[in-house]
Every structure is written in C-alpha cells, then in structure tokens.
PDB file of C-alpha atoms in Angstrom:
ATOM      1  CA  MET A   1      59.024 -32.621  22.771  1.00  0.00           C
ATOM      2  CA  ILE A   2      58.176 -31.882  19.134  1.00  0.00           C
ATOM      3  CA  LYS A   3      55.920 -34.936  18.987  1.00  0.00           C
ATOM      4  CA  ALA A   4      54.133 -33.853  22.186  1.00  0.00           C
ATOM      5  CA  ASN A   5      53.494 -30.326  20.866  1.00  0.00           C
ATOM      6  CA  LEU A   6      52.234 -31.715  17.557  1.00  0.00           C
ATOM      7  CA  LEU A   7      49.853 -34.023  19.427  1.00  0.00           C
ATOM      8  CA  ARG A   8      48.446 -31.081  21.436  1.00  0.00           C
ATOM      9  CA  ILE A   9      47.876 -29.080  18.215  1.00  0.00           C
ATOM     10  CA  LEU A  10      46.057 -31.974  16.532  1.00  0.00           C
ATOM     11  CA  LEU A  11      43.827 -32.476  19.563  1.00  0.00           C
ATOM     12  CA  ALA A  12      42.924 -28.748  19.605  1.00  0.00           C
ATOM     13  CA  LEU A  13      41.880 -28.541  15.929  1.00  0.00           C
ATOM     14  CA  PRO A  14      38.345 -30.039  16.380  1.00  0.00           C
ATOM     15  CA  VAL A  15      37.649 -27.602  19.235  1.00  0.00           C
ATOM     16  CA  LEU A  16      38.741 -24.616  17.133  1.00  0.00           C
ATOM     17  CA  ALA A  17      36.616 -25.811  14.216  1.00  0.00           C
ATOM     18  CA  LEU A  18      33.559 -26.114  16.459  1.00  0.00           C
ATOM     19  CA  ALA A  19      34.111 -22.615  17.849  1.00  0.00           C
ATOM     20  CA  ALA A  20      34.381 -21.170  14.346  1.00  0.00           C
ATOM     21  CA  ALA A  21      31.168 -22.885  13.305  1.00  0.00           C
ATOM     22  CA  CYS A  22      29.307 -21.339  16.241  1.00  0.00           C
ATOM     23  CA  SER A  23      30.672 -17.824  15.696  1.00  0.00           C
ATOM     24  CA  ASP A  24      28.731 -14.984  14.020  1.00  0.00           C
ATOM     25  CA  ASP A  25      31.277 -14.943  11.191  1.00  0.00           C
ATOM     26  CA  ALA A  26      30.475 -18.542  10.316  1.00  0.00           C
ATOM     27  CA  ALA A  27      26.692 -17.990  10.274  1.00  0.00           C
ATOM     28  CA  PRO A  28      24.967 -17.081   6.980  1.00  0.00           C
ATOM     29  CA  PRO A  29      23.936 -13.424   6.752  1.00  0.00           C
ATOM     30  CA  ALA A  30      20.377 -12.730   7.866  1.00  0.00           C
ATOM     31  CA  GLN A  31      18.018 -11.675   5.099  1.00  0.00           C
ATOM     32  CA  ALA A  32      14.933  -9.545   5.592  1.00  0.00           C
ATOM     33  CA  ASP A  33      11.733 -11.401   4.713  1.00  0.00           C
ATOM     34  CA  THR A  34       9.590  -8.917   2.808  1.00  0.00           C
ATOM     35  CA  SER A  35       6.833 -11.398   2.003  1.00  0.00           C
ATOM     36  CA  VAL A  36       3.859 -12.436   4.106  1.00  0.00           C
ATOM     37  CA  SER A  37       4.402 -15.998   5.304  1.00  0.00           C
ATOM     38  CA  ALA A  38       1.884 -18.593   4.115  1.00  0.00           C
ATOM     39  CA  ALA A  39      -0.829 -19.363   6.629  1.00  0.00           C
ATOM     40  CA  LYS A  40      -1.371 -22.821   8.030  1.00  0.00           C
ATOM     41  CA  THR A  41      -4.817 -23.089   6.520  1.00  0.00           C
ATOM     42  CA  SER A  42      -5.615 -26.138   8.629  1.00  0.00           C
ATOM     43  CA  ASP A  43      -5.406 -23.892  11.705  1.00  0.00           C
ATOM     44  CA  ALA A  44      -7.818 -21.269  10.329  1.00  0.00           C
ATOM     45  CA  PRO A  45     -11.372 -21.302  11.750  1.00  0.00           C
ATOM     46  CA  LEU A  46     -13.710 -22.981   9.259  1.00  0.00           C
ATOM     47  CA  GLY A  47     -16.760 -20.909   8.348  1.00  0.00           C
ATOM     48  CA  SER A  48     -20.089 -22.292   7.146  1.00  0.00           C
ATOM     49  CA  GLY A  49     -23.302 -21.337   5.375  1.00  0.00           C
ATOM     50  CA  PHE A  50     -21.686 -20.047   2.147  1.00  0.00           C
ATOM     51  CA  ASP A  51     -19.808 -21.412  -0.856  1.00  0.00           C
ATOM     52  CA  PHE A  52     -16.519 -19.502  -0.826  1.00  0.00           C
ATOM     53  CA  TYR A  53     -14.752 -16.345   0.303  1.00  0.00           C
ATOM     54  CA  VAL A  54     -13.517 -13.327  -1.598  1.00  0.00           C
ATOM     55  CA  LEU A  55     -10.437 -11.767  -0.058  1.00  0.00           C
ATOM     56  CA  ALA A  56     -10.487  -8.124  -1.195  1.00  0.00           C
ATOM     57  CA  LEU A  57      -7.125  -6.341  -1.103  1.00  0.00           C
ATOM     58  CA  SER A  58      -7.507  -2.617  -1.681  1.00  0.00           C
ATOM     59  CA  TRP A  59      -4.637  -0.540  -3.070  1.00  0.00           C
ATOM     60  CA  SER A  60      -4.818   2.219  -0.475  1.00  0.00           C
ATOM     61  CA  PRO A  61      -3.215   5.046  -2.557  1.00  0.00           C
ATOM     62  CA  ALA A  62      -5.855   4.536  -5.257  1.00  0.00           C
ATOM     63  CA  TYR A  63      -8.662   4.526  -2.685  1.00  0.00           C
ATOM     64  CA  CYS A  64      -7.409   7.818  -1.246  1.00  0.00           C
ATOM     65  CA  LEU A  65      -7.151   9.447  -4.689  1.00  0.00           C
ATOM     66  CA  VAL A  66     -10.560   8.286  -5.921  1.00  0.00           C
ATOM     67  CA  GLU A  67     -12.448   9.064  -2.734  1.00  0.00           C
ATOM     68  CA  GLY A  68     -10.741  12.426  -2.166  1.00  0.00           C
ATOM     69  CA  ASP A  69     -12.411  14.374   0.650  1.00  0.00           C
ATOM     70  CA  ARG A  70     -14.709  11.416   1.344  1.00  0.00           C
ATOM     71  CA  ALA A  71     -11.775   9.105   2.095  1.00  0.00           C
ATOM     72  CA  ASN A  72     -11.119   8.006   5.638  1.00  0.00           C
ATOM     73  CA  ARG A  73      -8.681  10.526   7.083  1.00  0.00           C
ATOM     74  CA  GLN A  74      -7.015   7.986   9.320  1.00  0.00           C
ATOM     75  CA  GLN A  75      -6.308   5.594   6.453  1.00  0.00           C
ATOM     76  CA  CYS A  76      -5.135   8.367   4.112  1.00  0.00           C
ATOM     77  CA  ALA A  77      -3.010  10.339   6.584  1.00  0.00           C
ATOM     78  CA  GLU A  78       0.321  11.375   5.071  1.00  0.00           C
ATOM     79  CA  ASP A  79       2.311   9.355   7.579  1.00  0.00           C
ATOM     80  CA  ARG A  80       0.506   6.028   6.886  1.00  0.00           C
ATOM     81  CA  ASP A  81       2.124   5.167   3.526  1.00  0.00           C
ATOM     82  CA  LEU A  82      -0.129   2.120   3.073  1.00  0.00           C
ATOM     83  CA  GLY A  83      -0.045  -0.210   0.098  1.00  0.00           C
ATOM     84  CA  PHE A  84      -2.402  -3.178  -0.081  1.00  0.00           C
ATOM     85  CA  VAL A  85      -4.806  -3.325   2.868  1.00  0.00           C
ATOM     86  CA  VAL A  86      -7.529  -5.837   3.595  1.00  0.00           C
ATOM     87  CA  HIS A  87     -10.843  -4.384   2.491  1.00  0.00           C
ATOM     88  CA  GLY A  88     -12.646  -7.503   3.634  1.00  0.00           C
ATOM     89  CA  LEU A  89     -13.148 -11.254   3.638  1.00  0.00           C
ATOM     90  CA  TRP A  90     -16.536 -11.763   2.035  1.00  0.00           C
ATOM     91  CA  PRO A  91     -18.634 -14.953   2.177  1.00  0.00           C
ATOM     92  CA  GLN A  92     -20.120 -15.636  -1.271  1.00  0.00           C
ATOM     93  CA  PHE A  93     -22.605 -17.910  -2.980  1.00  0.00           C
ATOM     94  CA  GLU A  94     -21.950 -19.212  -6.481  1.00  0.00           C
ATOM     95  CA  SER A  95     -24.315 -16.445  -7.503  1.00  0.00           C
ATOM     96  CA  GLY A  96     -24.679 -13.446  -5.236  1.00  0.00           C
ATOM     97  CA  TYR A  97     -23.705 -13.116  -1.620  1.00  0.00           C
ATOM     98  CA  PRO A  98     -25.236 -12.840   1.863  1.00  0.00           C
ATOM     99  CA  GLU A  99     -24.913  -9.675   3.914  1.00  0.00           C
ATOM    100  CA  PHE A 100     -25.890  -8.311   7.341  1.00  0.00           C
ATOM    101  CA  CYS A 101     -26.843 -11.748   8.664  1.00  0.00           C
ATOM    102  CA  PRO A 102     -28.487 -12.287  12.079  1.00  0.00           C
ATOM    103  CA  SER A 103     -25.857 -13.123  14.672  1.00  0.00           C
ATOM    104  CA  ARG A 104     -25.611 -13.674  18.408  1.00  0.00           C
ATOM    105  CA  GLU A 105     -22.450 -11.561  18.337  1.00  0.00           C
ATOM    106  CA  PRO A 106     -22.661  -7.795  18.992  1.00  0.00           C
ATOM    107  CA  ASP A 107     -22.619  -5.398  16.046  1.00  0.00           C
ATOM    108  CA  ARG A 108     -19.657  -3.527  17.468  1.00  0.00           C
ATOM    109  CA  VAL A 109     -16.183  -5.050  17.416  1.00  0.00           C
ATOM    110  CA  PRO A 110     -14.470  -4.063  20.693  1.00  0.00           C
ATOM    111  CA  SER A 111     -11.159  -2.276  20.323  1.00  0.00           C
ATOM    112  CA  SER A 112      -9.570  -4.862  22.603  1.00  0.00           C
ATOM    113  CA  LEU A 113     -10.166  -7.387  19.799  1.00  0.00           C
ATOM    114  CA  GLY A 114      -9.943  -5.266  16.670  1.00  0.00           C
ATOM    115  CA  ARG A 115      -6.732  -3.400  17.454  1.00  0.00           C
ATOM    116  CA  ASP A 116      -4.720  -6.585  16.930  1.00  0.00           C
ATOM    117  CA  TYR A 117      -5.708  -6.429  13.247  1.00  0.00           C
ATOM    118  CA  LEU A 118      -4.897  -2.803  12.492  1.00  0.00           C
ATOM    119  CA  ASP A 119      -1.679  -3.922  10.804  1.00  0.00           C
ATOM    120  CA  ILE A 120      -3.715  -5.376   7.919  1.00  0.00           C
ATOM    121  CA  VAL A 121      -7.068  -3.518   8.142  1.00  0.00           C
ATOM    122  CA  PRO A 122      -6.399   0.224   8.405  1.00  0.00           C
ATOM    123  CA  THR A 123      -9.158   1.403  10.768  1.00  0.00           C
ATOM    124  CA  MET A 124     -11.462   0.146  13.492  1.00  0.00           C
ATOM    125  CA  GLY A 125     -14.369   1.583  11.530  1.00  0.00           C
ATOM    126  CA  LEU A 126     -13.590  -0.692   8.574  1.00  0.00           C
ATOM    127  CA  ILE A 127     -13.129  -3.686  10.851  1.00  0.00           C
ATOM    128  CA  GLY A 128     -16.551  -3.061  12.417  1.00  0.00           C
ATOM    129  CA  HIS A 129     -18.252  -2.553   9.043  1.00  0.00           C
ATOM    130  CA  GLN A 130     -16.733  -5.712   7.585  1.00  0.00           C
ATOM    131  CA  TRP A 131     -17.911  -7.734  10.572  1.00  0.00           C
ATOM    132  CA  ARG A 132     -21.481  -6.419  10.380  1.00  0.00           C
ATOM    133  CA  LYS A 133     -21.890  -6.739   6.616  1.00  0.00           C
ATOM    134  CA  HIS A 134     -19.810  -9.829   5.868  1.00  0.00           C
ATOM    135  CA  GLY A 135     -18.383 -11.503   8.966  1.00  0.00           C
ATOM    136  CA  SER A 136     -21.863 -11.980  10.431  1.00  0.00           C
ATOM    137  CA  CYS A 137     -22.565 -14.288   7.459  1.00  0.00           C
ATOM    138  CA  SER A 138     -19.487 -16.479   7.958  1.00  0.00           C
ATOM    139  CA  GLY A 139     -20.912 -18.749  10.670  1.00  0.00           C
ATOM    140  CA  LEU A 140     -18.021 -17.627  12.887  1.00  0.00           C
ATOM    141  CA  SER A 141     -17.689 -15.560  16.034  1.00  0.00           C
ATOM    142  CA  GLN A 142     -16.075 -12.132  15.775  1.00  0.00           C
ATOM    143  CA  ALA A 143     -12.789 -13.491  17.091  1.00  0.00           C
ATOM    144  CA  ASN A 144     -12.739 -16.461  14.716  1.00  0.00           C
ATOM    145  CA  TYR A 145     -13.797 -14.375  11.718  1.00  0.00           C
ATOM    146  CA  LEU A 146     -10.878 -12.033  12.317  1.00  0.00           C
ATOM    147  CA  LYS A 147      -8.558 -15.028  12.703  1.00  0.00           C
ATOM    148  CA  ALA A 148      -9.806 -16.336   9.351  1.00  0.00           C
ATOM    149  CA  LEU A 149      -9.287 -12.901   7.826  1.00  0.00           C
ATOM    150  CA  ARG A 150      -5.671 -12.817   9.002  1.00  0.00           C
ATOM    151  CA  ALA A 151      -5.049 -16.333   7.782  1.00  0.00           C
ATOM    152  CA  ALA A 152      -6.487 -15.476   4.369  1.00  0.00           C
ATOM    153  CA  ARG A 153      -4.242 -12.408   4.113  1.00  0.00           C
ATOM    154  CA  ALA A 154      -1.216 -14.420   5.160  1.00  0.00           C
ATOM    155  CA  ARG A 155      -2.038 -16.912   2.422  1.00  0.00           C
ATOM    156  CA  VAL A 156      -1.356 -14.336  -0.291  1.00  0.00           C
ATOM    157  CA  LYS A 157       2.077 -13.051  -1.271  1.00  0.00           C
ATOM    158  CA  VAL A 158       2.101  -9.620  -2.903  1.00  0.00           C
ATOM    159  CA  PRO A 159       4.284  -9.600  -6.053  1.00  0.00           C
ATOM    160  CA  GLU A 160       7.466  -7.549  -6.248  1.00  0.00           C
ATOM    161  CA  ASP A 161       5.775  -5.427  -8.943  1.00  0.00           C
ATOM    162  CA  PHE A 162       4.104  -3.566  -6.080  1.00  0.00           C
ATOM    163  CA  ALA A 163       7.226  -3.034  -3.991  1.00  0.00           C
ATOM    164  CA  LEU A 164       7.883   0.615  -3.157  1.00  0.00           C
ATOM    165  CA  GLU A 165      11.013   0.801  -5.305  1.00  0.00           C
ATOM    166  CA  ASN A 166       8.949  -0.141  -8.384  1.00  0.00           C
ATOM    167  CA  LEU A 167       6.309   2.577  -7.906  1.00  0.00           C
ATOM    168  CA  PRO A 168       4.622   4.561  -9.307  1.00  0.00           C
ATOM    169  CA  ALA A 169       3.997   2.269 -12.253  1.00  0.00           C
ATOM    170  CA  GLU A 170       1.693   1.380 -15.097  1.00  0.00           C
ATOM    171  CA  ILE A 171       0.521  -2.204 -15.462  1.00  0.00           C
ATOM    172  CA  ASP A 172      -1.853  -4.119 -17.690  1.00  0.00           C
ATOM    173  CA  ALA A 173      -4.725  -5.578 -15.618  1.00  0.00           C
ATOM    174  CA  LEU A 174      -4.066  -9.096 -16.920  1.00  0.00           C
ATOM    175  CA  GLU A 175      -0.362  -8.688 -16.210  1.00  0.00           C
ATOM    176  CA  ALA A 176      -1.241  -7.722 -12.650  1.00  0.00           C
ATOM    177  CA  GLU A 177      -3.232 -10.951 -12.375  1.00  0.00           C
ATOM    178  CA  ASP A 178      -0.317 -12.890 -13.852  1.00  0.00           C
ATOM    179  CA  ALA A 179       2.034 -11.371 -11.262  1.00  0.00           C
ATOM    180  CA  PHE A 180      -0.158 -12.563  -8.391  1.00  0.00           C
ATOM    181  CA  ILE A 181      -0.575 -15.992 -10.010  1.00  0.00           C
ATOM    182  CA  ALA A 182       3.200 -16.366 -10.387  1.00  0.00           C
ATOM    183  CA  ALA A 183       3.818 -15.332  -6.767  1.00  0.00           C
ATOM    184  CA  ASN A 184       1.164 -17.682  -5.347  1.00  0.00           C
ATOM    185  CA  PRO A 185       1.380 -21.367  -6.345  1.00  0.00           C
ATOM    186  CA  GLY A 186      -2.035 -22.907  -6.892  1.00  0.00           C
ATOM    187  CA  MET A 187      -3.738 -19.645  -7.866  1.00  0.00           C
ATOM    188  CA  LYS A 188      -5.263 -19.614 -11.357  1.00  0.00           C
ATOM    189  CA  ARG A 189      -6.658 -16.831 -13.507  1.00  0.00           C
ATOM    190  CA  ASN A 190     -10.259 -17.834 -12.786  1.00  0.00           C
ATOM    191  CA  ALA A 191      -9.633 -17.276  -9.069  1.00  0.00           C
ATOM    192  CA  ILE A 192      -8.589 -13.612  -9.249  1.00  0.00           C
ATOM    193  CA  ALA A 193     -10.068 -10.365 -10.531  1.00  0.00           C
ATOM    194  CA  ILE A 194      -8.575  -6.876 -10.744  1.00  0.00           C
ATOM    195  CA  GLN A 195     -10.868  -3.948 -10.022  1.00  0.00           C
ATOM    196  CA  CYS A 196     -10.089  -0.571 -11.553  1.00  0.00           C
ATOM    197  CA  GLU A 197     -11.539   2.941 -11.404  1.00  0.00           C
ATOM    198  CA  ARG A 198     -10.569   6.171 -13.172  1.00  0.00           C
ATOM    199  CA  GLY A 199      -7.602   4.462 -14.759  1.00  0.00           C
ATOM    200  CA  LEU A 200      -6.255   3.315 -11.388  1.00  0.00           C
ATOM    201  CA  LEU A 201      -5.741  -0.191 -10.055  1.00  0.00           C
ATOM    202  CA  ARG A 202      -8.188  -0.094  -7.180  1.00  0.00           C
ATOM    203  CA  GLU A 203      -8.463  -3.598  -5.774  1.00  0.00           C
ATOM    204  CA  VAL A 204      -7.441  -7.240  -6.155  1.00  0.00           C
ATOM    205  CA  ARG A 205     -10.104  -9.847  -5.360  1.00  0.00           C
ATOM    206  CA  ILE A 206      -9.042 -13.426  -4.725  1.00  0.00           C
ATOM    207  CA  CYS A 207     -11.411 -16.369  -4.315  1.00  0.00           C
ATOM    208  CA  MET A 208     -10.835 -18.996  -1.633  1.00  0.00           C
ATOM    209  CA  THR A 209     -12.637 -22.010  -0.241  1.00  0.00           C
ATOM    210  CA  PRO A 210     -13.850 -21.860   3.375  1.00  0.00           C
ATOM    211  CA  SER A 211     -10.564 -23.643   4.230  1.00  0.00           C
ATOM    212  CA  LEU A 212      -8.675 -20.858   2.356  1.00  0.00           C
ATOM    213  CA  GLU A 213      -7.515 -22.762  -0.705  1.00  0.00           C
ATOM    214  CA  TYR A 214      -7.635 -20.909  -4.021  1.00  0.00           C
ATOM    215  CA  ARG A 215     -10.658 -21.799  -6.137  1.00  0.00           C
ATOM    216  CA  ALA A 216     -12.442 -20.738  -9.308  1.00  0.00           C
ATOM    217  CA  CYS A 217     -15.269 -18.182  -9.052  1.00  0.00           C
ATOM    218  CA  GLY A 218     -16.797 -17.389 -12.425  1.00  0.00           C
ATOM    219  CA  GLU A 219     -19.077 -14.572 -11.284  1.00  0.00           C
ATOM    220  CA  ILE A 220     -16.200 -12.699  -9.621  1.00  0.00           C
ATOM    221  CA  ASP A 221     -13.753 -13.402 -12.428  1.00  0.00           C
ATOM    222  CA  HIS A 222     -16.136 -12.026 -15.058  1.00  0.00           C
ATOM    223  CA  THR A 223     -16.289  -8.667 -13.298  1.00  0.00           C
ATOM    224  CA  GLY A 224     -12.527  -8.205 -13.510  1.00  0.00           C
ATOM    225  CA  CYS A 225     -10.999  -5.172 -15.181  1.00  0.00           C
ATOM    226  CA  LYS A 226      -9.237  -5.815 -18.522  1.00  0.00           C
ATOM    227  CA  ILE A 227      -7.799  -2.321 -19.096  1.00  0.00           C
ATOM    228  CA  LYS A 228      -4.199  -1.838 -20.147  1.00  0.00           C
ATOM    229  CA  ASP A 229      -1.845   0.716 -18.610  1.00  0.00           C
ATOM    230  CA  LEU A 230      -3.534   0.961 -15.230  1.00  0.00           C
ATOM    231  CA  ASN A 231      -1.832   3.500 -12.980  1.00  0.00           C
ATOM    232  CA  VAL A 232      -0.498   2.200  -9.679  1.00  0.00           C
ATOM    233  CA  PRO A 233       0.197   5.310  -7.536  1.00  0.00           C
ATOM    234  CA  GLU A 234       2.858   5.079  -4.866  1.00  0.00           C
ATOM    235  CA  PRO A 235       2.014   5.324  -1.166  1.00  0.00           C
ATOM    236  CA  GLY A 236       2.408   8.649   0.593  1.00  0.00           C
TER     237      GLY A 236
END
C-alpha cells in the first residue's frame, strides 16, 4: 500500500509543476513600457524628391510659455499636460528645403484621417499645416506621409531626463543632445540639434534618411543651440 501511494505521488509531481508554471504567481511581473517602441523602418512609406527628413519634436510647455496668448489654446489647455509633440516631419535638401509643393492631394487633411494622429501631433490645425507646407514635398500621399511621420516618431526614444518626475529641470544643450544620443543607438551628434528660445529648451530636431535611419546633416547641426542651463518647464 505504501509503495502504491508513493507511486501515485511521484506520478502527480509533473502535473503539479506544470500547473504552477502556468499560474499567475509563476509568471514574471508585468512592467509598464514607458518608451516608444522602435519602428520597423522597412515598413514605413518611402518618400522621394528630397535628401533627408528632419523630425522636429517640440517641447510643448516651452511653446506655450513663449507664444503666450498666441499659442494654440487646444494644445496649451491645462488638462493636456503635453511633453514632446511632433511639430513636423520636414523634407530637406543638403542646403535649404522645399515647401508648399504642388500635389494631387487636397490641401485639407480630413478629420477621418488626421484624428488617428492626435496622440503625437496635438491639433488638426497643425496636422493640416504640416501636410501643406512639408508633406506635400515628400512624394507621398497624405495617408502615407502621416504613416511615415508616425514611424519616424516611433523611431526615437525620449530620454528619462524628460520624464515627469525629473521636471522642471535645467540642462546644458549639449547634454540634452548626449541624452538623446545615449537613448537612441546609431544617432550621432551631427544628426541632432537643440533649438532654444528665451532660455528655454524649445525643440529637438533629428535628421533621418528617407528610410528613417539617422544621418548627418551639417546645415541643421550648425543651427543648434549651445547654451548651458536651459530651462525645461514641466507640463501643466
């Protein structure tokens, strides 16, 4: 009898082990992903007729402070609490850039298309303006330009320096560049430029190939701010 009971126990052990492995207690704890996942650049629509893009990420609190009463009320509403937003994805030449190009697409971006991008571009007005001035020069349709814009944004991880718990803050412009470079493998200093205004960090501009790989852009890099102790105001 003892041998029979022992045999039943031994046969049950693998089943119990499997059940434990499939239980919630055995699973690793879920962790919130606070970063933007890297885009599959091969899936991004490929523009043409220009040399490279500039992805402009505007620090929304600085925009609202600098523009004051002229700022977009929707973007700067107290309940928005926005950090970096996409100002635009701008086709560029090695020197200069095209703008307001002839296109078979309408000037207006329909809300049925644009509203899917309000999580990264704060207003339909900005989406429409960026299409007319810059997207029309990308060689892409409205839908594909906005897909490329999302893929470009997803390509960039915002450093922890700009997390809410670290704000407000002061940061050297070159240190801000270094933070983005460290957070984004393949990015180099000649591919990024910080823009500042009134002592505030206003914008980060990142240069990308039409296939959304980081690349050097001397003309953009040379315009970068080099000021120390830039203020980074907190959202809200």
